[in-house]
Each structure stands twice: as structure tokens, then as C-alpha cells.
Amino acid sequence: MASTRRSDYPLSSSQERLWFLHQAFPESTAYNITDVFSVEGPLNIEALADAINCVVQRHDVLRSRISNIDGDARQTVVPNISFAPEIIDLSNRDESEQIVMV
């Protein structure tokens, strides 16, 4: 059976407001949310990336972006996207630099 899933959707009113603000102030980071996690002990980076990729593949919203389609802002779902973590080796830095760089 062929898939009948759509590839684009209209924006909600909240998304439209954020899209408008982004058009007006593209360099603003006012709505960015950051977080830091500390991991002690060995970390299997490949397993972490695989787990994140499984979650992203399962949920369309995590693969969605806002695109301009014929002058109209629409959510488009990217069929496949892959998370590949950037690895920065801090082992040759002293402890104070390691804390600041993370």
C-alpha cells in the first residue's frame, strides 16, 4: 500500500508568530533553549547517536523545518536526517580549559 503522508503542513498561529519574528530579527537568539549535560565515565558515542537518530526518525516534528512554498510559510518534513555528533578531544587541555570549552 502506498503511503499517503503529506510532506508539508500549515503553521500553527504560534509558529506563524515565531516565523514572523525570525523574519524581522533573523540574528535573534531569544527563543533558543540550551542545556548542558554532564556524563561521567565512558560514553558509547555511536550508541548515543543511534538512539538519537531512532527518536528523530520516529517523530516527524523533529525532522520538520519551515520553508517558503510559493510565498507561504509551511512546515516541511525532511524524510531522512542523521545526527552526527561533533567530537572535540579535550584530553590535552588542563582542567579549567576543559570545563570552559564544554
XYZ file of N, CA and C in Angstrom:
306
model
N 0.834 -1.178 0.000
C 0.000 0.000 0.000
C 0.879 1.242 0.000
N 0.623 2.186 -0.854
C 1.406 3.414 -0.964
C 1.118 4.336 0.214
N 2.147 5.043 0.647
C 1.998 5.981 1.748
C 1.244 7.221 1.283
N 0.320 7.695 2.107
C -0.439 8.904 1.773
C -0.064 10.062 2.691
N 1.085 9.958 3.350
C 1.520 11.014 4.253
C 1.848 12.275 3.468
N 1.477 13.392 4.019
C 1.790 14.681 3.400
C 3.241 15.041 3.696
N 3.788 15.914 2.882
C 5.160 16.357 3.125
C 5.222 17.793 3.642
N 4.100 18.522 3.571
C 4.091 19.871 4.128
C 2.756 20.159 4.805
N 2.823 21.049 5.789
C 1.659 21.362 6.626
C 1.629 22.857 6.898
N 0.438 23.414 7.147
C 0.374 24.840 7.515
C 0.958 25.048 8.912
N 1.386 26.268 9.186
C 1.910 26.609 10.502
C 0.763 26.881 11.461
N 0.981 26.562 12.726
C 0.025 26.953 13.755
C 0.171 28.457 13.971
N -0.770 29.066 14.677
C -0.676 30.515 14.909
C 0.580 30.858 15.719
N 0.958 30.008 16.656
C 2.185 30.251 17.430
C 3.423 30.155 16.549
N 3.443 29.169 15.655
C 4.567 29.041 14.736
C 4.638 30.226 13.786
N 3.483 30.713 13.347
C 3.470 31.885 12.473
C 4.069 33.097 13.172
N 3.730 33.284 14.457
C 4.296 34.407 15.213
C 5.812 34.290 15.294
N 6.315 33.088 15.621
C 7.755 32.899 15.716
C 8.432 33.075 14.353
N 7.793 32.598 13.293
C 8.334 32.759 11.950
C 8.420 34.242 11.597
N 7.366 34.997 11.918
C 7.356 36.438 11.659
C 8.495 37.129 12.411
N 8.663 36.791 13.690
C 9.734 37.394 14.482
C 11.106 37.037 13.908
N 11.241 35.813 13.437
C 12.519 35.409 12.836
C 12.786 36.184 11.549
N 11.744 36.446 10.769
C 11.915 37.245 9.547
C 12.335 38.664 9.894
N 11.791 39.209 10.967
C 12.105 40.577 11.371
C 13.472 40.682 12.047
N 13.848 39.666 12.836
C 15.095 39.678 13.598
C 15.822 38.342 13.429
N 16.402 38.091 12.259
C 16.972 36.762 11.973
C 18.156 36.366 12.860
N 18.845 37.325 13.433
C 20.010 37.005 14.274
C 19.638 36.813 15.748
N 18.385 37.019 16.094
C 17.964 36.917 17.488
C 18.036 35.472 17.986
N 18.487 35.322 19.208
C 18.519 34.005 19.850
C 17.534 33.954 21.022
N 16.574 34.865 21.030
C 15.640 34.996 22.148
C 14.850 33.724 22.430
N 14.566 32.929 21.412
C 13.741 31.743 21.612
C 14.557 30.444 21.579
N 15.877 30.549 21.602
C 16.711 29.353 21.663
C 16.743 28.828 23.092
N 16.716 27.543 23.231
C 16.799 26.907 24.545
C 18.035 26.020 24.542
N 18.911 26.255 25.500
C 20.123 25.450 25.584
C 20.123 24.661 26.879
N 20.895 23.613 26.883
C 21.038 22.799 28.082
C 22.385 22.113 28.030
N 22.894 21.762 29.171
C 24.178 21.082 29.267
C 23.977 19.836 30.113
N 24.588 18.755 29.672
C 24.546 17.515 30.425
C 25.965 17.094 30.735
N 26.154 16.574 31.907
C 27.461 16.086 32.303
C 27.398 14.559 32.353
N 28.355 13.918 31.705
C 28.411 12.462 31.689
C 29.722 12.049 32.329
N 29.625 11.193 33.316
C 30.836 10.688 33.948
C 31.027 9.244 33.540
N 32.264 8.889 33.278
C 32.564 7.530 32.856
C 32.560 7.412 31.350
N 32.779 6.210 30.862
C 32.855 6.018 29.410
C 31.505 6.250 28.729
N 31.548 6.810 27.530
C 30.333 7.084 26.765
C 30.474 6.425 25.400
N 29.504 5.609 25.050
C 29.486 4.986 23.733
C 28.813 5.988 22.787
N 29.624 6.775 22.105
C 29.110 7.855 21.255
C 28.283 7.296 20.101
N 28.695 6.175 19.552
C 27.948 5.573 18.441
C 26.550 5.134 18.898
N 26.461 4.551 20.090
C 25.151 4.136 20.617
C 24.279 5.355 20.909
N 24.865 6.419 21.437
C 24.115 7.652 21.700
C 23.571 8.231 20.400
N 24.419 8.317 19.371
C 23.975 8.852 18.076
C 22.880 7.967 17.485
N 23.022 6.640 17.585
C 21.987 5.725 17.074
C 20.658 5.934 17.793
N 20.706 6.104 19.121
C 19.482 6.315 19.894
C 18.804 7.621 19.501
N 19.580 8.692 19.370
C 19.012 9.984 18.962
C 18.421 9.875 17.567
N 19.120 9.221 16.650
C 18.613 9.054 15.288
C 17.322 8.250 15.257
N 17.181 7.244 16.116
C 15.933 6.460 16.179
C 14.767 7.345 16.618
N 14.996 8.167 17.631
C 13.934 9.058 18.111
C 13.570 10.076 17.036
N 14.557 10.665 16.386
C 14.311 11.667 15.345
C 13.560 11.047 14.168
N 13.913 9.833 13.799
C 13.249 9.176 12.673
C 11.793 8.839 13.004
N 11.510 8.574 14.266
C 10.164 8.181 14.687
C 9.201 9.362 14.756
N 9.709 10.577 14.968
C 8.847 11.739 15.210
C 9.060 12.805 14.133
N 8.051 12.982 13.285
C 8.135 13.955 12.185
C 8.504 15.352 12.666
N 8.001 15.754 13.816
C 8.235 17.118 14.289
C 9.730 17.387 14.475
N 10.513 16.357 14.775
C 11.953 16.542 14.954
C 12.701 16.617 13.628
N 12.011 16.341 12.532
C 12.593 16.444 11.190
C 11.908 17.531 10.373
N 11.211 18.412 11.043
C 10.443 19.454 10.349
C 11.207 20.766 10.325
N 10.986 21.493 9.259
C 11.537 22.840 9.137
C 10.495 23.713 8.460
N 10.663 24.988 8.601
C 9.737 25.916 7.956
C 10.346 26.346 6.634
N 9.579 26.183 5.562
C 10.039 26.520 4.218
C 9.067 27.502 3.582
N 9.586 28.291 2.664
C 8.755 29.207 1.906
C 8.308 28.476 0.642
N 7.030 28.138 0.571
C 6.478 27.433 -0.582
C 5.483 28.356 -1.259
N 5.849 28.829 -2.442
C 5.004 29.756 -3.206
C 4.598 30.975 -2.381
N 5.556 31.527 -1.611
C 5.301 32.711 -0.809
C 4.579 32.452 0.494
N 4.357 31.196 0.822
C 3.625 30.822 2.029
C 4.544 30.009 2.930
N 4.640 30.371 4.219
C 5.448 29.608 5.167
C 4.726 28.302 5.486
N 5.423 27.195 5.296
C 4.856 25.868 5.540
C 5.874 25.021 6.290
N 5.362 24.094 7.103
C 6.230 23.100 7.723
C 6.492 22.013 6.701
N 7.742 21.689 6.481
C 8.055 20.571 5.607
C 8.806 19.528 6.426
N 8.459 18.280 6.190
C 9.079 17.178 6.916
C 10.179 16.600 6.043
N 11.390 16.588 6.579
C 12.528 16.003 5.881
C 12.439 14.487 6.062
N 12.432 13.721 4.950
C 12.248 12.268 5.087
C 13.331 11.592 5.928
N 14.559 11.925 5.695
C 15.660 11.305 6.436
C 16.655 12.375 6.836
N 17.036 12.331 8.083
C 18.047 13.249 8.587
C 18.869 12.449 9.581
N 20.144 12.736 9.660
C 21.016 11.954 10.526
C 21.789 12.872 11.456
N 21.782 12.528 12.726
C 22.543 13.248 13.739
C 23.932 12.633 13.816
N 24.945 13.456 13.679
C 26.332 13.004 13.813
C 27.022 13.954 14.785
N 27.276 13.505 16.006
C 27.853 14.414 16.997
C 29.263 14.845 16.617
N 29.571 16.091 16.927
C 30.920 16.599 16.732
C 31.739 16.213 17.958
N 32.866 15.594 17.737
C 33.702 15.135 18.843
C 34.900 16.068 18.953
N 35.066 16.653 20.139
C 36.186 17.552 20.406
C 37.008 16.926 21.521
N 38.229 16.569 21.221
C 39.111 15.935 22.200
C 39.714 17.007 23.102
N 39.344 16.981 24.372
C 39.847 17.955 25.339
C 40.890 17.344 26.263
N 41.306 16.113 25.974
C 42.204 15.416 26.895
C 43.565 16.088 27.026
N 43.983 16.865 26.040
C 45.284 17.526 26.121
C 45.183 18.931 26.716
N 44.029 19.312 27.232
C 43.831 20.633 27.853
C 43.830 20.482 29.369
N 44.196 21.563 30.063
C 44.118 21.471 31.523
C 42.645 21.535 31.956
N 42.404 21.183 33.212
C 41.009 21.014 33.681
C 40.178 22.288 33.536
N 40.763 23.463 33.822
C 39.986 24.701 33.724
C 39.558 24.968 32.278
N 40.399 24.643 31.290
C 40.021 24.809 29.892
C 38.961 23.803 29.485
N 39.049 22.586 30.004
C 38.063 21.560 29.680
C 36.675 21.990 30.143
N 36.570 22.565 31.320
C 35.273 22.982 31.865
C 34.714 24.148 31.034
N 35.539 25.117 30.683
C 35.103 26.279 29.920
C 34.681 25.880 28.513
N 35.379 24.940 27.880
C 35.113 24.576 26.496
C 33.864 23.731 26.348
N 33.457 23.072 27.388
C 32.272 22.228 27.294
C 31.078 23.121 27.443
